[in-house]
Short mmCIF file of C-alpha atoms and ligand atoms in Angstrom, two decimals:
data_model
loop_
_atom_site.label_atom_id
_atom_site.label_comp_id
_atom_site.label_asym_id
_atom_site.label_seq_id
_atom_site.Cartn_x
_atom_site.Cartn_y
_atom_site.Cartn_z
CA UNK G 193 35.51 37.08 199.36
CA UNK G 194 32.24 37.95 197.66
CA UNK G 195 31.70 36.31 194.30
CA UNK G 196 31.39 38.81 191.47
CA UNK G 197 29.43 38.93 188.22
CA UNK G 198 31.86 37.10 185.92
CA UNK G 199 29.99 38.31 182.86
CA UNK G 200 31.72 41.68 183.30
CA UNK G 201 34.99 39.93 182.48
CA UNK G 202 33.67 39.27 178.96
CA UNK G 203 33.65 42.99 178.23
CA UNK G 204 36.81 43.97 176.45
CA UNK G 205 38.70 47.14 177.36
CA UNK G 206 36.81 49.91 179.13
CA UNK G 207 33.76 51.60 177.74
CA UNK G 208 34.62 53.33 174.47
CA UNK G 209 34.52 56.98 175.55
CA UNK G 210 36.59 56.63 178.72
CA UNK G 211 39.24 54.87 176.59
CA UNK G 212 39.25 57.79 174.14
CA UNK G 213 39.50 60.18 177.09
CA UNK G 214 42.49 58.25 178.42
CA UNK G 215 44.36 58.49 175.09
CA UNK G 216 43.60 62.19 174.75
CA UNK G 217 44.77 62.92 178.32
CA UNK G 218 47.98 61.04 177.62
CA UNK G 219 48.55 63.00 174.40
CA UNK G 220 47.78 66.34 176.05
CA UNK G 221 50.11 65.61 178.94
CA UNK G 222 52.93 64.91 176.47
CA UNK G 223 52.01 67.92 174.25
CA UNK G 224 50.70 70.61 176.61
CA UNK G 225 50.72 73.29 173.89
CA UNK G 226 48.55 71.35 171.43
CA UNK G 227 45.05 72.81 171.15
CA UNK G 228 43.02 69.63 170.88
CA UNK G 229 39.56 69.90 169.29
CA UNK G 230 37.14 67.21 170.43
CA UNK G 231 34.71 65.83 167.88
CA UNK G 232 34.60 62.48 169.63
CA UNK G 233 31.83 61.92 172.14
CA UNK G 234 28.55 63.44 171.02
CA UNK G 235 28.32 65.96 173.82
CA UNK G 236 26.54 69.24 173.26
CA UNK G 237 28.48 72.48 173.58
CA UNK G 238 25.84 75.22 173.33
CA UNK G 239 24.30 76.60 176.53
CA UNK G 240 20.69 75.96 177.49
CA UNK G 241 18.27 78.23 175.62
CA UNK G 242 16.57 81.12 177.51
CA UNK G 243 13.10 79.56 177.81
CA UNK G 244 14.56 76.45 179.45
CA UNK G 245 16.72 78.48 181.82
CA UNK G 246 13.69 80.61 182.80
CA UNK G 247 11.61 77.48 183.48
CA UNK G 248 14.36 76.05 185.66
CA UNK G 249 14.69 79.29 187.62
CA UNK G 250 10.93 79.44 188.17
CA UNK G 251 10.89 75.82 189.33
CA UNK G 252 13.74 76.46 191.76
CA UNK G 253 11.73 79.39 193.21
CA UNK G 254 8.75 77.07 193.66
CA UNK G 255 10.94 74.62 195.54
CA UNK G 256 12.01 77.46 197.86
CA UNK G 257 8.47 78.14 199.12
CA UNK G 258 6.52 75.87 201.48
CA UNK G 259 3.28 76.12 199.49
CA UNK G 260 4.84 75.02 196.20
CA UNK G 261 7.69 72.85 197.45
CA UNK G 262 7.60 69.24 196.15
CA UNK G 263 9.11 66.05 197.43
CA UNK G 264 8.88 62.76 195.57
CA UNK G 265 7.00 63.12 192.32
CA UNK G 266 5.23 60.44 190.29
CA UNK G 267 7.89 57.93 189.17
CA UNK G 268 6.57 58.00 185.60
CA UNK G 269 6.80 61.76 185.37
CA UNK G 270 4.56 64.75 186.08
CA UNK G 271 1.48 65.06 183.92
CA UNK G 272 2.52 68.53 182.75
CA UNK G 273 5.50 66.95 180.97
CA UNK G 274 3.87 63.71 179.88
CA UNK G 275 0.92 65.64 178.42
CA UNK G 276 3.33 67.86 176.48
CA UNK G 277 5.24 64.83 175.15
CA UNK G 278 2.06 63.05 174.14
CA UNK G 279 0.61 66.05 172.33
CA UNK G 280 3.73 67.42 170.66
CA UNK G 281 5.82 64.38 169.86
CA UNK G 282 3.07 61.90 169.09
CA UNK G 283 -0.49 63.23 168.61
CA UNK G 284 0.92 65.83 166.20
CA UNK G 285 2.18 62.97 164.03
CA UNK G 286 -1.00 60.94 164.23
CA UNK G 287 0.15 58.66 167.07
CA UNK G 288 -2.29 58.29 169.98
CA UNK G 289 -0.67 57.33 173.30
CA UNK G 290 -1.99 57.24 176.86
CA UNK G 291 -0.03 58.96 179.60
CA UNK G 292 0.74 55.65 181.30
CA UNK G 293 2.58 54.47 178.19
CA UNK G 294 5.23 57.19 178.65
CA UNK G 295 7.95 56.81 181.31
CA UNK G 296 10.03 59.91 182.05
CA UNK G 297 13.57 59.09 183.13
CA UNK G 298 16.98 60.64 183.66
CA UNK G 299 18.51 59.49 180.39
CA UNK G 300 18.32 57.24 177.36
CA UNK G 301 21.57 55.49 178.15
CA UNK G 302 19.97 54.27 181.37
CA UNK G 303 16.74 53.38 179.59
CA UNK G 304 18.34 51.32 176.82
CA UNK G 305 20.72 49.78 179.35
CA UNK G 306 17.95 48.92 181.81
CA UNK G 307 15.16 47.80 179.53
CA UNK G 308 16.77 44.39 178.98
CA UNK G 309 15.87 43.53 182.60
CA UNK G 310 12.27 42.80 181.65
CA UNK G 311 13.26 40.20 179.06
CA UNK G 312 14.11 36.55 179.66
CA UNK G 313 17.53 35.84 181.15
CA UNK G 314 18.38 33.95 177.98
CA UNK G 315 16.67 36.36 175.57
CA UNK G 316 18.28 36.36 172.13
CA UNK G 317 19.53 39.75 171.04
CA UNK G 318 19.95 41.27 167.60
CA UNK G 319 21.86 44.44 166.84
CA UNK G 320 22.84 46.24 163.71
CA UNK G 321 26.60 46.63 163.51
CA UNK G 322 28.11 49.21 164.11
CA UNK G 323 25.90 50.24 166.96
CA UNK G 324 25.69 52.30 170.16
CA UNK G 325 27.77 50.08 172.49
CA UNK G 326 25.30 50.16 175.40
CA UNK G 327 22.88 47.79 173.66
CA UNK G 328 25.43 45.00 173.52
CA UNK G 329 27.38 45.72 176.70
CA UNK G 330 24.28 45.80 178.91
CA UNK G 331 23.29 42.37 177.60
CA UNK G 332 26.82 41.06 178.12
CA UNK G 333 26.64 42.25 181.74
CA UNK G 334 23.32 40.44 182.14
CA UNK G 335 24.88 37.18 180.99
CA UNK G 336 23.03 36.84 177.69
CA UNK G 337 26.13 36.32 175.58
CA UNK G 338 29.18 34.16 175.31
CA UNK G 339 32.70 35.48 175.04
CA UNK G 340 33.85 38.00 172.44
CA UNK G 341 35.94 36.82 169.49
CA UNK G 342 39.08 38.62 168.30
CA UNK G 343 37.08 41.34 166.48
CA UNK G 344 34.77 41.89 169.44
CA UNK G 345 31.75 39.92 168.26
CA UNK G 346 30.00 38.28 171.23
CA UNK G 347 28.83 34.70 170.88
CA UNK G 348 25.07 34.40 170.98
CA UNK G 349 24.37 37.92 169.65
CA UNK G 350 23.06 38.31 166.11
CA UNK G 351 24.88 41.10 164.25
CA UNK G 352 23.48 42.58 161.05
CA UNK G 353 26.15 44.50 159.18
CA UNK G 354 25.26 48.12 158.37
CA UNK G 355 27.35 48.83 155.29
CA UNK G 356 27.63 51.35 152.50
CA UNK G 357 25.88 48.75 150.30
CA UNK G 358 22.71 48.75 152.42
CA UNK G 359 22.92 52.47 153.14
CA UNK G 360 23.82 51.58 156.74
CA UNK G 361 20.21 50.47 157.33
CA UNK G 362 20.16 46.66 157.26
CA UNK G 363 16.96 44.88 156.30
CA UNK G 364 15.45 42.51 158.87
CA UNK G 365 17.08 39.09 158.92
CA UNK G 366 15.69 35.98 157.32
CA UNK G 367 14.68 33.09 159.51
CA UNK G 368 18.09 31.42 159.23
CA UNK G 369 19.29 33.54 162.18
CA UNK G 370 16.92 31.62 164.45
CA UNK G 371 14.47 33.13 166.92
CA UNK G 372 15.17 36.66 168.17
CA UNK G 373 13.59 38.17 171.28
CA UNK G 374 14.90 41.73 171.19
CA UNK G 375 16.18 43.75 168.23
CA UNK G 376 17.80 47.15 168.78
CA UNK G 377 17.39 49.78 166.07
CA UNK G 378 18.62 53.36 166.12
CA UNK G 379 17.43 56.03 163.67
CA UNK G 380 18.98 58.49 163.01
CA UNK G 381 21.79 56.11 163.67
CA UNK G 382 24.51 56.54 166.18
CA UNK G 383 27.19 56.14 164.82
CA UNK G 384 26.52 56.23 161.06
CA UNK G 385 23.99 59.07 160.85
CA UNK G 386 21.81 56.95 158.52
CA UNK G 387 18.04 57.43 158.81
CA UNK G 388 15.54 54.63 158.17
CA UNK G 389 12.73 55.40 155.73
CA UNK G 390 9.11 54.53 156.43
CA UNK G 391 9.37 51.55 154.09
CA UNK G 392 12.49 50.28 155.88
CA UNK G 393 10.88 50.62 159.30
CA UNK G 394 7.70 49.03 158.01
CA UNK G 395 9.74 45.98 156.98
CA UNK G 396 11.14 45.75 160.52
CA UNK G 397 7.71 46.11 162.08
CA UNK G 398 6.33 43.40 159.79
CA UNK G 399 9.26 41.14 160.71
CA UNK G 400 8.82 41.73 164.44
CA UNK G 401 5.10 41.05 164.31
CA UNK G 402 5.62 37.89 162.29
CA UNK G 403 8.39 36.52 164.50
CA UNK G 404 7.19 37.83 167.88
CA UNK G 405 10.34 39.87 168.51
CA UNK G 406 10.32 43.20 170.35
CA UNK G 407 12.09 46.15 168.73
CA UNK G 408 13.82 48.63 171.01
CA UNK G 409 13.79 51.73 168.82
CA UNK G 410 16.30 54.37 169.88
CA UNK G 411 15.12 57.72 168.53
CA UNK G 412 17.45 59.90 170.61
CA UNK G 413 18.38 61.92 167.51
CA UNK G 414 14.94 62.26 165.88
CA UNK G 415 14.93 66.05 166.26
CA UNK G 416 17.71 66.21 163.64
CA UNK G 417 15.43 64.85 160.93
CA UNK G 418 14.48 67.71 158.65
CA UNK G 419 12.81 65.73 155.84
CA UNK G 420 9.07 65.51 156.68
CA UNK G 421 8.86 62.21 154.79
CA UNK G 422 11.25 60.45 157.17
CA UNK G 423 9.68 58.86 160.26
CA UNK G 424 10.62 60.36 163.63
CA UNK G 425 8.83 57.69 165.62
CA UNK G 426 8.45 53.99 164.95
CA UNK G 427 4.80 54.38 165.91
CA UNK G 428 4.23 56.20 162.63
CA UNK G 429 4.29 52.67 161.22
CA UNK G 430 1.01 50.79 161.50
CA UNK G 431 1.19 47.95 164.03
CA UNK G 432 4.37 49.19 165.75
CA UNK G 433 2.64 49.59 169.11
CA UNK G 434 2.33 45.81 169.18
CA UNK G 435 6.03 45.19 168.72
CA UNK G 436 8.13 48.21 169.70
CA UNK G 437 9.45 50.20 172.62
CA UNK G 438 10.71 53.70 171.79
CA UNK G 439 13.47 55.62 173.54
CA UNK G 440 13.70 59.43 173.33
CA UNK G 441 16.00 61.95 174.93
CA UNK G 442 16.27 65.67 175.60
CA UNK G 443 20.07 65.42 175.59
CA UNK G 444 20.78 66.18 171.95
CA UNK G 445 17.46 67.81 171.29
CA UNK G 446 17.69 70.51 173.94
CA UNK G 447 21.23 70.40 175.31
CA UNK G 448 20.39 68.22 178.32
CA UNK G 449 23.48 65.96 178.41
CA UNK G 450 24.37 67.52 181.76
CA UNK G 451 20.77 68.19 182.81
CA UNK G 452 19.47 64.64 182.32
CA UNK G 453 15.96 63.94 181.08
CA UNK G 454 14.58 61.38 178.66
CA UNK G 455 11.59 59.11 178.29
CA UNK G 456 10.66 55.70 177.06
CA UNK G 457 7.38 54.63 175.48
CA UNK G 458 6.15 51.13 176.29
CA UNK G 459 2.74 50.69 174.66
CA UNK G 460 0.05 48.73 176.46
CA UNK G 461 -0.58 46.75 173.27
CA UNK G 462 2.94 45.30 173.51
CA UNK G 463 3.02 41.80 174.97
CA UNK G 464 5.76 39.36 175.82
CA UNK G 465 5.21 35.83 177.01
CA UNK G 466 6.11 34.11 180.26
CA UNK G 467 7.75 30.70 180.67
CA UNK G 468 4.33 29.08 180.40
CA UNK G 469 3.77 30.79 177.05
CA UNK G 470 1.08 33.11 178.43
CA UNK G 471 0.97 36.75 177.26
CA UNK G 472 2.29 39.36 179.70
CA UNK G 473 2.13 43.15 179.32
CA UNK G 474 5.59 44.66 178.88
CA UNK G 475 4.13 47.99 179.94
CA UNK G 476 3.14 46.46 183.29
CA UNK G 477 6.58 44.88 183.70
CA UNK G 478 8.37 48.11 182.92
CA UNK G 479 6.06 50.07 185.26
CA UNK G 480 6.99 47.62 188.02
CA UNK G 481 10.68 47.96 187.25
CA UNK G 482 10.58 51.75 186.92
CA UNK G 483 8.63 52.33 190.14
CA UNK G 484 10.83 49.89 192.07
CA UNK G 485 14.22 51.19 191.00
CA UNK G 486 13.59 54.83 190.15
CA UNK G 487 12.09 57.70 192.14
CA UNK G 488 11.41 60.05 189.29
CA UNK G 489 13.30 62.77 187.46
CA UNK G 490 13.69 65.95 189.50
CA UNK G 491 10.82 68.45 189.37
CA UNK G 492 13.10 71.28 188.26
CA UNK G 493 14.42 69.20 185.37
CA UNK G 494 10.97 68.11 184.27
CA UNK G 495 9.90 71.77 184.19
CA UNK G 496 12.96 72.44 182.04
CA UNK G 497 11.98 69.62 179.69
CA UNK G 498 8.38 70.86 179.46
CA UNK G 499 9.71 74.27 178.38
CA UNK G 500 11.08 72.59 175.23
CA UNK G 501 7.48 72.28 174.04
CA UNK G 502 6.49 75.93 174.50
CA UNK G 503 6.48 78.05 171.32
CA UNK G 504 9.64 79.84 172.47
CA UNK G 505 11.25 76.55 173.49
CA UNK G 506 10.49 74.98 170.12
CA UNK G 507 11.92 77.95 168.25
CA UNK G 508 15.04 78.23 170.41
CA UNK G 509 15.89 74.52 170.53
CA UNK G 510 15.08 74.22 166.82
CA UNK G 511 17.62 76.96 166.09
CA UNK G 512 20.19 75.15 168.23
CA UNK G 513 19.69 71.95 166.26
CA UNK G 514 19.99 73.95 163.02
CA UNK G 515 23.31 75.23 164.33
CA UNK G 516 24.64 71.69 164.90
CA UNK G 517 23.31 70.56 161.52
CA UNK G 518 25.18 73.46 159.94
CA UNK G 519 28.32 72.30 161.74
CA UNK G 520 27.71 68.86 160.24
CA UNK G 521 27.41 70.38 156.77
CA UNK G 522 30.65 72.36 157.17
CA UNK G 523 32.48 69.23 158.34
CA UNK G 524 31.03 67.14 155.53
CA UNK G 525 31.98 69.64 152.85
CA UNK G 526 35.47 69.97 154.30
CA UNK G 527 35.99 66.23 154.48
CA UNK G 528 34.74 65.69 150.93
CA UNK G 529 37.03 68.45 149.69
CA UNK G 530 39.94 66.69 151.43
CA UNK G 531 39.09 63.51 149.53
CA UNK G 532 37.19 61.56 152.17
CA UNK G 533 34.18 59.37 151.48
CA UNK G 534 31.61 60.58 153.99
CA UNK G 535 28.17 59.36 155.05
CA UNK G 536 25.60 60.75 157.50
CA UNK G 537 25.59 64.27 158.87
CA UNK G 538 22.46 65.34 156.98
CA UNK G 539 19.60 64.42 159.31
CA UNK G 540 21.99 63.54 162.10
CA UNK G 541 24.79 65.12 164.13
CA UNK G 542 27.24 62.34 163.21
CA UNK G 543 29.46 61.93 160.16
CA UNK G 544 30.73 58.50 159.26
CA UNK G 545 33.82 58.47 157.09
CA UNK G 546 35.97 55.84 155.51
CA UNK G 547 39.48 55.95 156.88
CA UNK G 548 42.10 56.65 154.16
CA UNK G 549 43.15 53.36 152.59
CA UNK G 550 40.81 51.65 155.09
CA UNK G 551 43.43 52.15 157.78
CA UNK G 552 42.49 50.61 161.14
CA UNK G 553 40.16 52.99 162.90
CA UNK G 554 42.27 53.18 166.10
CA UNK G 555 45.39 53.88 163.99
CA UNK G 556 43.49 56.65 162.23
CA UNK G 557 42.38 57.96 165.63
CA UNK G 558 46.01 58.15 166.75
CA UNK G 559 47.11 59.78 163.48
CA UNK G 560 44.37 62.42 163.60
CA UNK G 561 45.22 63.23 167.20
CA UNK G 562 48.95 63.31 166.56
CA UNK G 563 48.97 65.25 163.28
CA UNK G 564 45.83 67.43 163.44
CA UNK G 565 45.15 67.47 167.18
CA UNK G 566 41.60 66.35 166.43
CA UNK G 567 39.63 63.77 168.39
CA UNK G 568 37.05 61.54 166.76
CA UNK G 569 35.68 58.11 167.52
CA UNK G 570 37.13 54.95 165.94
CA UNK G 571 34.47 53.00 164.08
CA UNK G 572 35.66 49.72 165.57
CA UNK G 573 34.49 50.96 168.96
CA UNK G 574 30.91 50.60 167.71
CA UNK G 575 31.29 47.02 166.54
CA UNK G 576 33.31 44.89 164.13
CA UNK G 577 31.67 46.34 161.01
CA UNK G 578 32.82 49.79 162.10
CA UNK G 579 36.42 48.86 161.34
CA UNK G 580 37.79 51.04 158.55
CA UNK G 581 35.39 53.85 159.50
CA UNK G 582 35.57 56.83 161.79
CA UNK G 583 32.89 58.99 163.44
CA UNK G 584 33.06 62.75 163.79
CA UNK G 585 30.47 64.59 165.82
CA UNK G 586 29.10 68.00 164.90
CA UNK G 587 28.90 69.12 168.52
CA UNK G 588 31.30 71.98 168.94
CA UNK G 589 31.58 75.73 168.53
CA UNK G 590 31.53 77.09 164.98
CA UNK G 591 35.06 78.39 165.38
CA UNK G 592 36.33 74.93 166.36
CA UNK G 593 34.48 73.23 163.51
CA UNK G 594 35.94 75.67 160.99
CA UNK G 595 39.39 75.19 162.51
CA UNK G 596 38.94 71.39 162.41
CA UNK G 597 38.15 71.55 158.69
CA UNK G 598 41.26 73.69 158.09
CA UNK G 599 43.41 71.16 159.95
CA UNK G 600 41.90 68.27 157.98
CA UNK G 601 42.67 70.12 154.75
CA UNK G 602 46.27 70.70 155.85
CA UNK G 603 46.81 67.14 157.10
CA UNK G 604 45.31 65.28 154.14
CA UNK G 605 46.12 67.48 151.17
C1 MLT Z 830 27.95 59.26 171.72
O1 MLT Z 830 28.90 60.02 171.54
O2 MLT Z 830 27.80 58.20 171.11
C2 MLT Z 830 26.94 59.67 172.71
O3 MLT Z 830 27.23 60.90 173.27
C3 MLT Z 830 26.86 58.70 173.77
C4 MLT Z 830 25.64 58.89 174.58
O4 MLT Z 830 24.73 59.63 174.21
O5 MLT Z 830 25.60 58.26 175.63
#
């Protein structure tokens, strides 16, 4: 028989969200009349806005006519989209990028999962904890870790605890952790909703430049930042182009979780080193990887993404984000009124709450499902420091969010 990748065996149960889905299906099968409200996986609920739909229709019409039909496109993305990204997301905030530093893709999960391929097979990884599970799991699959201990901490990975004490934004480590090759940061954070300030990011950039680490900065939720003082890109910090890759997504910004479009920025100033210690461009490595394993995001979808940057697209998607932020506010106020200690949910679609009496997060998951027919995400699923916490997502209809708050009030009064 064919030998398999034994590193997969180090992964504990299934991926977090399928496991939640399994428990919910089991509950619903046993209680077919229960109206379950899902505030678990951060999946958008509102339909695509009109300007995006119109752009998709127009692109489909182009594909239906010989003269405007398109086959393979440029793997890195069409210039019409890359130009729009460069001008609107970066130049507008004082960040100058070239088009060949932006790589359009079909999703940030793929990008953050795939980017580790360009680093050494024994690259040392740092994550904040709790964290989006893909950062760790993709490195486990690649064989960069040892086994997990009983709380799910993988040997060989450096975990920095994100706690209420540090506002869920850990400072960079001191040198006692040993050399680090790749550090994953996420702001606004999935799962805690915490947002790093410019000073906090500047400390990370200074650390990375001093130690030679590369930061993978996941900014999938940047559109939820409403405070102009908070950085939306790591490149707003001087020197970040020399030490950071940035990941961005249209999923939560424009309702693309089922449409699929994202991009990753790999600056040309960013260098790694080869086994001989010579500098190598990470942009060139990623371009090689991207063009070898990816044939580009579909033309229709890239037209849809470009529509996000039109004046109508900005207004319509901005209003949609306001809607989700309002959901977050309603949830937060309801949870606080029910006596919960709640974090996040201000510049982020996620609320991070302490479980009552610091109950185990999976026990709280089961209780909430059983007693209130509500689905959230157990904090432990995001890492050992998530134990005793629980994530609720603001992605749902207003009616369901209001109903969820009423059920929380009834269950925890
Ligand atoms: C989440 O709920 O954490 C996200 O939806 C996961 C993702 O974006 O892949």
